[in-house]
mmCIF file of C-alpha atoms in Angstrom:
data_model
loop_
_atom_site.group_PDB
_atom_site.id
_atom_site.type_symbol
_atom_site.label_atom_id
_atom_site.label_comp_id
_atom_site.label_asym_id
_atom_site.label_seq_id
_atom_site.Cartn_x
_atom_site.Cartn_y
_atom_site.Cartn_z
ATOM 1 C CA UNK G 1 106.950 130.876 71.419
ATOM 2 C CA UNK G 2 109.906 132.607 73.120
ATOM 3 C CA UNK G 3 108.817 130.842 76.378
ATOM 4 C CA UNK G 4 109.086 127.653 74.488
ATOM 5 C CA UNK G 5 112.569 128.360 73.308
ATOM 6 C CA UNK G 6 113.558 129.245 76.989
ATOM 7 C CA UNK G 7 112.111 125.866 78.270
ATOM 8 C CA UNK G 8 113.796 123.865 75.413
ATOM 9 C CA UNK G 9 117.092 125.560 76.278
ATOM 10 C CA UNK G 10 116.748 124.608 79.953
ATOM 11 C CA UNK G 11 115.767 121.072 79.033
ATOM 12 C CA UNK G 12 118.784 120.959 76.657
ATOM 13 C CA UNK G 13 121.105 121.865 79.382
ATOM 14 C CA UNK G 14 119.724 119.377 81.833
ATOM 15 C CA UNK G 15 119.880 116.541 79.234
ATOM 16 C CA UNK G 16 123.431 117.436 78.486
ATOM 17 C CA UNK G 17 124.213 117.183 82.292
ATOM 18 C CA UNK G 18 122.633 113.839 82.304
ATOM 19 C CA UNK G 19 124.011 112.420 79.000
ATOM 20 C CA UNK G 20 127.641 113.474 79.606
ATOM 21 C CA UNK G 21 130.124 115.209 77.278
ATOM 22 C CA UNK G 22 129.431 112.810 74.284
ATOM 23 C CA UNK G 23 125.669 113.872 73.897
ATOM 24 C CA UNK G 24 126.008 117.477 74.924
ATOM 25 C CA UNK G 25 126.935 118.922 71.525
ATOM 26 C CA UNK G 26 124.259 117.140 69.398
ATOM 27 C CA UNK G 27 121.366 118.002 71.702
ATOM 28 C CA UNK G 28 122.410 121.680 72.023
ATOM 29 C CA UNK G 29 122.912 121.973 68.271
ATOM 30 C CA UNK G 30 119.406 120.529 67.613
ATOM 31 C CA UNK G 31 117.859 123.146 69.717
ATOM 32 C CA UNK G 32 119.992 125.997 68.396
ATOM 33 C CA UNK G 33 119.015 125.147 65.036
ATOM 34 C CA UNK G 34 115.390 125.366 65.794
ATOM 35 C CA UNK G 35 115.854 128.603 67.621
ATOM 36 C CA UNK G 36 117.835 130.106 64.668
ATOM 37 C CA UNK G 37 115.244 129.044 62.196
ATOM 38 C CA UNK G 38 112.895 131.771 63.036
ATOM 39 C CA UNK G 39 109.877 131.192 60.842
ATOM 40 C CA UNK G 40 110.387 127.521 61.108
ATOM 41 C CA UNK G 41 110.104 127.711 65.121
ATOM 42 C CA UNK G 42 106.289 127.181 65.048
ATOM 43 C CA UNK G 43 107.032 123.453 64.017
ATOM 44 C CA UNK G 44 108.801 122.698 67.321
ATOM 45 C CA UNK G 45 106.695 120.362 69.328
ATOM 46 C CA UNK G 46 107.026 119.232 72.951
ATOM 47 C CA UNK G 47 107.216 115.513 71.551
ATOM 48 C CA UNK G 48 110.207 116.487 69.649
ATOM 49 C CA UNK G 49 111.848 118.053 72.766
ATOM 50 C CA UNK G 50 111.146 114.893 74.792
ATOM 51 C CA UNK G 51 112.452 112.792 71.895
ATOM 52 C CA UNK G 52 115.735 114.663 71.951
ATOM 53 C CA UNK G 53 116.069 114.066 75.565
ATOM 54 C CA UNK G 54 116.367 110.523 74.787
ATOM 55 C CA UNK G 55 113.564 109.433 77.193
ATOM 56 C CA UNK G 56 115.502 110.888 80.166
ATOM 57 C CA UNK G 57 112.315 112.553 81.658
ATOM 58 C CA UNK G 58 110.827 110.273 84.311
ATOM 59 C CA UNK G 59 107.958 110.706 86.812
ATOM 60 C CA UNK G 60 109.208 111.636 90.233
ATOM 61 C CA UNK G 61 107.253 108.851 91.928
ATOM 62 C CA UNK G 62 109.273 106.331 90.075
ATOM 63 C CA UNK G 63 112.834 105.311 91.226
ATOM 64 C CA UNK G 64 115.219 105.886 88.248
ATOM 65 C CA UNK G 65 117.802 103.634 89.874
ATOM 66 C CA UNK G 66 115.394 100.757 89.516
ATOM 67 C CA UNK G 67 115.712 99.975 86.005
ATOM 68 C CA UNK G 68 115.132 96.188 86.226
ATOM 69 C CA UNK G 69 118.825 95.726 85.696
ATOM 70 C CA UNK G 70 119.816 95.124 89.098
ATOM 71 C CA UNK G 71 121.713 98.436 89.468
ATOM 72 C CA UNK G 72 119.626 99.424 92.550
ATOM 73 C CA UNK G 73 119.712 97.901 96.144
ATOM 74 C CA UNK G 74 121.695 94.665 96.223
ATOM 75 C CA UNK G 75 122.469 94.853 92.559
ATOM 76 C CA UNK G 76 123.550 91.853 90.455
ATOM 77 C CA UNK G 77 126.512 91.124 92.727
ATOM 78 C CA UNK G 78 124.277 90.592 95.837
ATOM 79 C CA UNK G 79 125.716 93.390 97.779
ATOM 80 C CA UNK G 80 123.806 96.111 99.683
ATOM 81 C CA UNK G 81 120.196 96.497 100.419
ATOM 82 C CA UNK G 82 117.077 95.620 98.492
ATOM 83 C CA UNK G 83 115.073 98.624 99.216
ATOM 84 C CA UNK G 84 113.379 98.191 95.727
ATOM 85 C CA UNK G 85 113.010 95.105 93.544
ATOM 86 C CA UNK G 86 116.016 94.372 91.499
ATOM 87 C CA UNK G 87 116.573 92.195 88.497
ATOM 88 C CA UNK G 88 112.766 91.812 87.773
ATOM 89 C CA UNK G 89 109.666 93.981 87.886
ATOM 90 C CA UNK G 90 108.332 92.743 91.244
ATOM 91 C CA UNK G 91 109.375 91.157 94.478
ATOM 92 C CA UNK G 92 107.266 89.184 97.142
ATOM 93 C CA UNK G 93 107.564 89.749 100.695
ATOM 94 C CA UNK G 94 106.290 88.307 104.036
ATOM 95 C CA UNK G 95 106.384 89.516 107.541
ATOM 96 C CA UNK G 96 105.265 88.806 111.075
ATOM 97 C CA UNK G 97 104.787 90.870 114.324
ATOM 98 C CA UNK G 98 104.860 90.004 118.000
ATOM 99 C CA UNK G 99 102.403 92.307 119.724
ATOM 100 C CA UNK G 100 102.501 93.138 123.452
ATOM 101 C CA UNK G 101 99.385 95.018 123.954
ATOM 102 C CA UNK G 102 96.540 96.125 126.280
ATOM 103 C CA UNK G 103 93.004 97.154 126.144
ATOM 104 C CA UNK G 104 91.945 100.572 127.346
ATOM 105 C CA UNK G 105 88.080 100.708 127.403
ATOM 106 C CA UNK G 106 86.847 104.283 128.217
ATOM 107 C CA UNK G 107 84.503 102.831 130.860
ATOM 108 C CA UNK G 108 85.354 99.326 132.523
ATOM 109 C CA UNK G 109 83.654 99.531 136.029
ATOM 110 C CA UNK G 110 84.330 96.243 137.785
ATOM 111 C CA UNK G 111 82.654 97.102 141.196
ATOM 112 C CA UNK G 112 81.740 100.017 143.500
ATOM 113 C CA UNK G 113 83.065 99.939 147.027
ATOM 114 C CA UNK G 114 80.773 101.877 149.373
ATOM 115 C CA UNK G 115 82.098 103.002 152.884
ATOM 116 C CA UNK G 116 78.856 102.948 154.989
ATOM 117 C CA UNK G 117 80.514 104.648 157.803
ATOM 118 C CA UNK G 118 81.102 108.104 156.080
ATOM 119 C CA UNK G 119 79.183 107.303 152.781
ATOM 120 C CA UNK G 120 82.303 107.558 150.514
ATOM 121 C CA UNK G 121 82.050 105.635 147.270
ATOM 122 C CA UNK G 122 84.892 104.417 145.222
ATOM 123 C CA UNK G 123 84.414 103.091 141.643
ATOM 124 C CA UNK G 124 87.082 100.448 140.530
ATOM 125 C CA UNK G 125 87.706 99.486 136.929
ATOM 126 C CA UNK G 126 89.042 96.304 135.210
ATOM 127 C CA UNK G 127 92.856 96.949 134.974
ATOM 128 C CA UNK G 128 93.992 95.417 131.611
ATOM 129 C CA UNK G 129 97.699 94.289 131.580
ATOM 130 C CA UNK G 130 99.913 93.803 128.557
ATOM 131 C CA UNK G 131 99.180 90.407 126.717
ATOM 132 C CA UNK G 132 100.744 88.716 123.666
ATOM 133 C CA UNK G 133 99.160 88.843 120.332
ATOM 134 C CA UNK G 134 100.323 88.664 116.774
ATOM 135 C CA UNK G 135 100.140 90.091 113.215
ATOM 136 C CA UNK G 136 101.108 88.487 110.035
ATOM 137 C CA UNK G 137 101.181 89.835 106.371
ATOM 138 C CA UNK G 138 102.314 89.194 102.868
ATOM 139 C CA UNK G 139 102.284 90.600 99.405
ATOM 140 C CA UNK G 140 104.029 91.917 96.369
ATOM 141 C CA UNK G 141 105.743 95.257 95.583
ATOM 142 C CA UNK G 142 107.080 96.568 92.247
ATOM 143 C CA UNK G 143 109.988 98.800 91.247
ATOM 144 C CA UNK G 144 108.015 102.154 91.453
ATOM 145 C CA UNK G 145 107.185 101.788 95.135
ATOM 146 C CA UNK G 146 103.713 100.178 94.571
ATOM 147 C CA UNK G 147 102.558 97.211 96.738
ATOM 148 C CA UNK G 148 99.620 95.088 97.430
ATOM 149 C CA UNK G 149 99.485 93.626 100.820
ATOM 150 C CA UNK G 150 97.203 91.171 102.872
ATOM 151 C CA UNK G 151 97.384 91.558 106.635
ATOM 152 C CA UNK G 152 95.794 89.516 109.492
ATOM 153 C CA UNK G 153 95.730 90.940 113.014
ATOM 154 C CA UNK G 154 94.775 89.058 116.213
ATOM 155 C CA UNK G 155 94.366 90.990 119.435
ATOM 156 C CA UNK G 156 93.710 89.084 122.547
ATOM 157 C CA UNK G 157 93.701 90.665 126.006
ATOM 158 C CA UNK G 158 91.910 90.274 129.313
ATOM 159 C CA UNK G 159 91.656 91.439 133.057
ATOM 160 C CA UNK G 160 90.304 90.020 136.338
ATOM 161 C CA UNK G 161 89.595 91.223 139.860
ATOM 162 C CA UNK G 162 88.579 90.096 143.311
ATOM 163 C CA UNK G 163 86.697 92.632 145.365
ATOM 164 C CA UNK G 164 87.151 93.284 149.097
ATOM 165 C CA UNK G 165 85.002 91.114 151.442
ATOM 166 C CA UNK G 166 81.578 92.470 152.514
ATOM 167 C CA UNK G 167 81.452 93.728 156.150
ATOM 168 C CA UNK G 168 79.165 95.678 158.233
ATOM 169 C CA UNK G 169 80.682 98.912 157.155
ATOM 170 C CA UNK G 170 81.772 97.906 153.604
ATOM 171 C CA UNK G 171 79.342 97.308 150.703
ATOM 172 C CA UNK G 172 80.214 95.847 147.336
ATOM 173 C CA UNK G 173 78.062 96.495 144.250
ATOM 174 C CA UNK G 174 78.846 95.228 140.667
ATOM 175 C CA UNK G 175 77.402 96.606 137.312
ATOM 176 C CA UNK G 176 75.046 93.600 137.090
ATOM 177 C CA UNK G 177 74.114 94.163 140.700
ATOM 178 C CA UNK G 178 75.810 91.074 141.980
ATOM 179 C CA UNK G 179 75.795 92.390 145.451
ATOM 180 C CA UNK G 180 77.195 90.445 148.469
ATOM 181 C CA UNK G 181 74.662 90.542 151.259
ATOM 182 C CA UNK G 182 76.488 88.321 153.822
ATOM 183 C CA UNK G 183 79.676 89.340 155.871
ATOM 184 C CA UNK G 184 82.646 87.563 154.292
ATOM 185 C CA UNK G 185 81.214 87.287 150.841
ATOM 186 C CA UNK G 186 82.869 88.841 147.798
ATOM 187 C CA UNK G 187 82.777 89.272 144.091
ATOM 188 C CA UNK G 188 85.233 87.964 141.490
ATOM 189 C CA UNK G 189 85.158 88.930 137.862
ATOM 190 C CA UNK G 190 86.921 88.654 134.433
ATOM 191 C CA UNK G 191 86.924 90.573 131.225
ATOM 192 C CA UNK G 192 88.213 89.276 127.775
ATOM 193 C CA UNK G 193 88.396 91.209 124.480
ATOM 194 C CA UNK G 194 89.133 89.494 121.001
ATOM 195 C CA UNK G 195 89.745 91.175 117.778
ATOM 196 C CA UNK G 196 90.332 89.668 114.345
ATOM 197 C CA UNK G 197 91.318 92.175 111.707
ATOM 198 C CA UNK G 198 91.649 91.409 107.941
ATOM 199 C CA UNK G 199 93.149 93.964 105.573
ATOM 200 C CA UNK G 200 93.682 93.929 101.834
ATOM 201 C CA UNK G 201 95.354 97.179 100.705
ATOM 202 C CA UNK G 202 97.316 98.955 97.866
ATOM 203 C CA UNK G 203 100.150 101.458 98.835
ATOM 204 C CA UNK G 204 102.168 103.820 96.781
ATOM 205 C CA UNK G 205 105.623 105.133 98.023
ATOM 206 C CA UNK G 206 106.960 108.337 96.744
ATOM 207 C CA UNK G 207 110.523 109.298 97.454
ATOM 208 C CA UNK G 208 111.021 113.061 98.293
ATOM 209 C CA UNK G 209 113.900 113.846 95.843
ATOM 210 C CA UNK G 210 115.542 110.816 94.271
ATOM 211 C CA UNK G 211 115.984 106.957 94.850
ATOM 212 C CA UNK G 212 118.272 105.751 97.647
ATOM 213 C CA UNK G 213 120.714 104.857 94.850
ATOM 214 C CA UNK G 214 121.491 105.839 91.224
ATOM 215 C CA UNK G 215 122.491 103.811 88.169
ATOM 216 C CA UNK G 216 125.902 102.117 88.557
ATOM 217 C CA UNK G 217 126.830 103.402 85.078
ATOM 218 C CA UNK G 218 126.905 106.947 86.264
ATOM 219 C CA UNK G 219 130.096 106.566 88.394
ATOM 220 C CA UNK G 220 131.001 103.030 88.578
ATOM 221 C CA UNK G 221 129.882 102.165 92.140
ATOM 222 C CA UNK G 222 126.361 102.495 93.694
ATOM 223 C CA UNK G 223 128.229 102.971 97.093
ATOM 224 C CA UNK G 224 130.130 105.999 95.654
ATOM 225 C CA UNK G 225 126.958 107.342 94.113
ATOM 226 C CA UNK G 226 125.080 107.225 97.352
ATOM 227 C CA UNK G 227 127.723 108.634 99.553
ATOM 228 C CA UNK G 228 126.479 112.169 100.476
ATOM 229 C CA UNK G 229 130.176 113.188 101.095
ATOM 230 C CA UNK G 230 131.277 112.076 97.716
ATOM 231 C CA UNK G 231 128.832 112.853 94.907
ATOM 232 C CA UNK G 232 130.715 112.512 91.580
ATOM 233 C CA UNK G 233 127.770 111.885 89.357
ATOM 234 C CA UNK G 234 125.309 114.731 90.606
ATOM 235 C CA UNK G 235 122.941 112.308 92.386
ATOM 236 C CA UNK G 236 121.575 112.562 95.874
ATOM 237 C CA UNK G 237 120.033 110.347 98.447
ATOM 238 C CA UNK G 238 116.386 111.395 99.811
ATOM 239 C CA UNK G 239 116.086 111.869 103.322
ATOM 240 C CA UNK G 240 112.291 111.143 103.315
ATOM 241 C CA UNK G 241 109.666 109.321 101.645
ATOM 242 C CA UNK G 242 105.815 109.157 101.895
ATOM 243 C CA UNK G 243 103.641 106.211 101.564
ATOM 244 C CA UNK G 244 99.848 106.422 100.792
ATOM 245 C CA UNK G 245 97.517 103.393 101.486
ATOM 246 C CA UNK G 246 94.031 102.495 100.569
ATOM 247 C CA UNK G 247 92.552 99.221 101.867
ATOM 248 C CA UNK G 248 89.411 97.219 102.365
ATOM 249 C CA UNK G 249 88.925 96.058 106.026
ATOM 250 C CA UNK G 250 86.913 93.425 107.664
ATOM 251 C CA UNK G 251 86.712 92.904 111.402
ATOM 252 C CA UNK G 252 85.178 90.569 114.217
ATOM 253 C CA UNK G 253 85.314 92.034 117.776
ATOM 254 C CA UNK G 254 83.860 90.400 120.792
ATOM 255 C CA UNK G 255 83.882 91.144 124.497
ATOM 256 C CA UNK G 256 82.736 89.065 127.540
ATOM 257 C CA UNK G 257 82.526 89.904 131.323
ATOM 258 C CA UNK G 258 81.628 87.774 134.107
ATOM 259 C CA UNK G 259 80.752 88.809 137.817
ATOM 260 C CA UNK G 260 80.394 86.041 140.327
ATOM 261 C CA UNK G 261 79.380 86.415 144.007
ATOM 262 C CA UNK G 262 80.919 83.955 146.378
ATOM 263 C CA UNK G 263 80.240 83.670 149.999
ATOM 264 C CA UNK G 264 82.714 82.935 152.808
ATOM 265 C CA UNK G 265 82.547 79.309 152.139
ATOM 266 C CA UNK G 266 83.483 79.646 148.526
ATOM 267 C CA UNK G 267 79.903 78.686 147.282
ATOM 268 C CA UNK G 268 78.590 80.605 144.351
ATOM 269 C CA UNK G 269 75.671 82.775 145.302
ATOM 270 C CA UNK G 270 74.913 84.265 141.765
ATOM 271 C CA UNK G 271 76.496 84.942 138.497
ATOM 272 C CA UNK G 272 76.034 87.767 135.862
ATOM 273 C CA UNK G 273 77.412 87.668 132.317
ATOM 274 C CA UNK G 274 77.535 90.436 129.663
ATOM 275 C CA UNK G 275 78.728 89.975 126.124
ATOM 276 C CA UNK G 276 78.952 92.239 122.994
ATOM 277 C CA UNK G 277 80.027 91.444 119.354
ATOM 278 C CA UNK G 278 80.594 93.491 116.321
ATOM 279 C CA UNK G 279 81.043 92.076 112.745
ATOM 280 C CA UNK G 280 81.536 94.794 109.850
ATOM 281 C CA UNK G 281 83.794 95.867 107.025
ATOM 282 C CA UNK G 282 84.675 99.054 105.293
ATOM 283 C CA UNK G 283 87.412 101.165 104.044
ATOM 284 C CA UNK G 284 90.848 102.249 105.448
ATOM 285 C CA UNK G 285 93.168 105.017 104.263
ATOM 286 C CA UNK G 286 96.423 106.049 105.712
ATOM 287 C CA UNK G 287 99.855 107.843 105.169
ATOM 288 C CA UNK G 288 103.326 106.902 106.454
ATOM 289 C CA UNK G 289 106.306 109.355 106.614
ATOM 290 C CA UNK G 290 109.776 107.878 106.933
ATOM 291 C CA UNK G 291 113.216 109.471 107.535
ATOM 292 C CA UNK G 292 116.274 107.626 106.492
ATOM 293 C CA UNK G 293 119.726 107.618 108.103
ATOM 294 C CA UNK G 294 123.103 106.443 106.821
ATOM 295 C CA UNK G 295 124.669 106.276 103.452
ATOM 296 C CA UNK G 296 122.166 103.919 102.021
ATOM 297 C CA UNK G 297 119.140 104.169 104.221
ATOM 298 C CA UNK G 298 119.989 101.152 106.294
ATOM 299 C CA UNK G 299 118.201 102.679 109.261
ATOM 300 C CA UNK G 300 115.038 104.828 109.382
ATOM 301 C CA UNK G 301 112.419 106.215 111.636
ATOM 302 C CA UNK G 302 108.686 106.550 110.734
ATOM 303 C CA UNK G 303 105.223 107.655 111.856
ATOM 304 C CA UNK G 304 101.995 106.298 110.461
ATOM 305 C CA UNK G 305 98.411 107.330 110.752
ATOM 306 C CA UNK G 306 95.289 105.483 109.605
ATOM 307 C CA UNK G 307 91.489 106.140 109.488
ATOM 308 C CA UNK G 308 88.789 103.539 108.963
ATOM 309 C CA UNK G 309 85.046 103.697 108.622
ATOM 310 C CA UNK G 310 83.218 100.284 109.144
ATOM 311 C CA UNK G 311 79.711 99.318 108.733
ATOM 312 C CA UNK G 312 78.287 96.268 110.532
ATOM 313 C CA UNK G 313 76.089 94.478 112.876
ATOM 314 C CA UNK G 314 76.360 95.060 116.694
ATOM 315 C CA UNK G 315 74.966 92.747 119.314
ATOM 316 C CA UNK G 316 74.968 92.906 123.149
ATOM 317 C CA UNK G 317 73.253 90.567 125.687
ATOM 318 C CA UNK G 318 73.252 90.110 129.426
ATOM 319 C CA UNK G 319 72.086 87.270 131.798
ATOM 320 C CA UNK G 320 71.974 86.752 135.524
ATOM 321 C CA UNK G 321 71.522 83.494 137.480
ATOM 322 C CA UNK G 322 70.938 83.208 141.264
ATOM 323 C CA UNK G 323 71.834 79.827 143.085
ATOM 324 C CA UNK G 324 70.587 78.042 146.096
ATOM 325 C CA UNK G 325 73.520 75.857 146.944
ATOM 326 C CA UNK G 326 74.559 74.526 143.561
ATOM 327 C CA UNK G 327 71.047 74.757 142.055
ATOM 328 C CA UNK G 328 70.044 77.819 139.806
ATOM 329 C CA UNK G 329 66.826 79.143 141.111
ATOM 330 C CA UNK G 330 66.124 82.357 139.226
ATOM 331 C CA UNK G 331 67.497 84.406 136.416
ATOM 332 C CA UNK G 332 66.797 86.933 133.734
ATOM 333 C CA UNK G 333 68.304 88.025 130.434
ATOM 334 C CA UNK G 334 68.131 91.011 127.922
ATOM 335 C CA UNK G 335 69.729 91.667 124.500
ATOM 336 C CA UNK G 336 69.981 94.367 121.779
ATOM 337 C CA UNK G 337 70.814 94.012 118.025
ATOM 338 C CA UNK G 338 71.491 96.948 115.669
ATOM 339 C CA UNK G 339 73.484 98.258 112.648
ATOM 340 C CA UNK G 340 76.249 100.625 113.343
ATOM 341 C CA UNK G 341 78.830 102.724 111.505
ATOM 342 C CA UNK G 342 82.153 102.500 113.490
ATOM 343 C CA UNK G 343 85.094 105.009 112.962
ATOM 344 C CA UNK G 344 88.572 103.746 113.941
ATOM 345 C CA UNK G 345 91.685 105.975 114.287
ATOM 346 C CA UNK G 346 95.342 104.506 114.632
ATOM 347 C CA UNK G 347 98.764 105.925 115.122
ATOM 348 C CA UNK G 348 101.951 103.905 114.889
ATOM 349 C CA UNK G 349 105.636 105.111 115.265
ATOM 350 C CA UNK G 350 108.936 103.150 115.299
ATOM 351 C CA UNK G 351 112.247 102.520 113.589
ATOM 352 C CA UNK G 352 113.489 100.065 110.962
ATOM 353 C CA UNK G 353 116.920 98.447 110.517
ATOM 354 C CA UNK G 354 118.060 96.242 107.713
ATOM 355 C CA UNK G 355 119.986 93.242 109.072
ATOM 356 C CA UNK G 356 120.574 91.518 105.686
ATOM 357 C CA UNK G 357 120.135 92.370 102.128
ATOM 358 C CA UNK G 358 116.437 91.289 102.166
ATOM 359 C CA UNK G 359 115.454 91.266 105.815
ATOM 360 C CA UNK G 360 114.653 94.112 108.246
ATOM 361 C CA UNK G 361 113.489 94.403 111.747
ATOM 362 C CA UNK G 362 111.069 97.123 113.009
ATOM 363 C CA UNK G 363 110.076 97.926 116.483
ATOM 364 C CA UNK G 364 107.862 100.720 118.019
ATOM 365 C CA UNK G 365 104.613 101.660 119.775
ATOM 366 C CA UNK G 366 101.058 101.869 118.428
ATOM 367 C CA UNK G 367 97.762 103.292 119.669
ATOM 368 C CA UNK G 368 94.244 102.547 118.131
ATOM 369 C CA UNK G 369 90.778 103.766 119.257
ATOM 370 C CA UNK G 370 87.584 101.793 118.049
ATOM 371 C CA UNK G 371 84.781 104.342 118.643
ATOM 372 C CA UNK G 372 81.503 103.246 119.953
ATOM 373 C CA UNK G 373 82.720 99.703 120.605
ATOM 374 C CA UNK G 374 83.576 100.059 124.250
ATOM 375 C CA UNK G 375 81.669 98.687 127.192
ATOM 376 C CA UNK G 376 78.245 100.315 126.252
ATOM 377 C CA UNK G 377 76.074 99.163 129.052
ATOM 378 C CA UNK G 378 75.372 101.601 131.855
ATOM 379 C CA UNK G 379 73.958 100.813 135.438
ATOM 380 C CA UNK G 380 72.339 102.910 137.945
ATOM 381 C CA UNK G 381 74.032 101.842 141.118
ATOM 382 C CA UNK G 382 71.657 102.547 143.912
ATOM 383 C CA UNK G 383 71.585 106.295 144.536
ATOM 384 C CA UNK G 384 74.910 106.743 142.824
ATOM 385 C CA UNK G 385 76.115 108.109 139.482
ATOM 386 C CA UNK G 386 77.876 105.774 136.751
ATOM 387 C CA UNK G 387 80.959 107.082 135.294
ATOM 388 C CA UNK G 388 80.401 107.083 131.434
ATOM 389 C CA UNK G 389 82.929 109.593 129.855
ATOM 390 C CA UNK G 390 82.907 107.923 126.374
ATOM 391 C CA UNK G 391 82.385 104.633 124.603
ATOM 392 C CA UNK G 392 85.856 103.838 123.018
ATOM 393 C CA UNK G 393 87.600 100.559 122.824
ATOM 394 C CA UNK G 394 91.193 101.340 122.790
ATOM 395 C CA UNK G 395 94.330 99.364 122.292
ATOM 396 C CA UNK G 396 97.876 100.319 122.759
ATOM 397 C CA UNK G 397 101.208 98.409 123.063
ATOM 398 C CA UNK G 398 104.547 97.569 121.645
ATOM 399 C CA UNK G 399 105.416 95.590 118.493
ATOM 400 C CA UNK G 400 108.398 93.837 117.094
ATOM 401 C CA UNK G 401 108.250 93.105 113.390
ATOM 402 C CA UNK G 402 110.377 91.028 110.913
ATOM 403 C CA UNK G 403 110.048 91.304 107.149
ATOM 404 C CA UNK G 404 111.790 89.411 104.382
ATOM 405 C CA UNK G 405 111.636 89.644 100.635
ATOM 406 C CA UNK G 406 112.425 87.291 97.797
#
């Protein structure tokens, strides 16, 4: 029981610091009376101790400044930031992102260039450049840093190539063996990758310390209370917070490549096509760490990591067609369909700045790797080795995001 008395004494001092001089003596007197009672000390319960603290014990994951009264963030007078909901228990938000991204398949052979003079072979790959895509989201978050968010992402990127012309000393071979056999002929090709991503997730943000503001009542001004150089009420602003996320994810990814052999007169000699498609769903988990700057956290830097595991149907098919003039004369095709489990790893880093009370702008860079969804088909170039280092469909690029709440 002596340990209980010590804990109660500590709680008493803490409660007195929070309650001010007016409440200090009654709370201390209550604990001193229980301590001095001796034989009656066994009747002291934790519930009695918490009752005497006047409900001042709160979960660390809740922001004590967000008391539904408008004291946190903008406050009732409309000044400052709305980092958390104010005036009511929840706040809706919407956001949009401009994505400037490129695909980076682990193997994307476009053609093999063979020097027949010295038997030097050079493999060339599709060179994906940055293309524009977008992401949109919306949801609702409450005062304790919990939110529900729906997100739609659209990735759309492509590449193309034109091979050197066939000569007596240079031979061109493509993955589908669209091989020019006449001097002056060449191969042109395209590659397109499309990804539609749907996410419905729940997140929880945990401040490491205290909320970015404290109750107005403690020192008359939230600005004064959050000024690290002037801390009259004993509060402090957290430098960090952590956000944990769990989500349901559904995806639809497709790829298409075309190889066309053209002679010196620009007539089509043959065409080869290869396609793939994955449709699946699964779970996504992630964590975000954020570092705040400034008196009220107007600016911040963050880094985020996500892991997904998706189950779905994968299909791939190919076809080739030879032409005589403009008339197709021969061709063949093949296909495969199977069920796959696809891991996805993603990293994102950037910075956020509040430009108005309710609106923020975020920019940064991201990388994502979709395992086992790269260009999976392999080809045995005559007497040569095909480079197949992995089977990953990766994306990386820049993003610019705007979010507003209401």
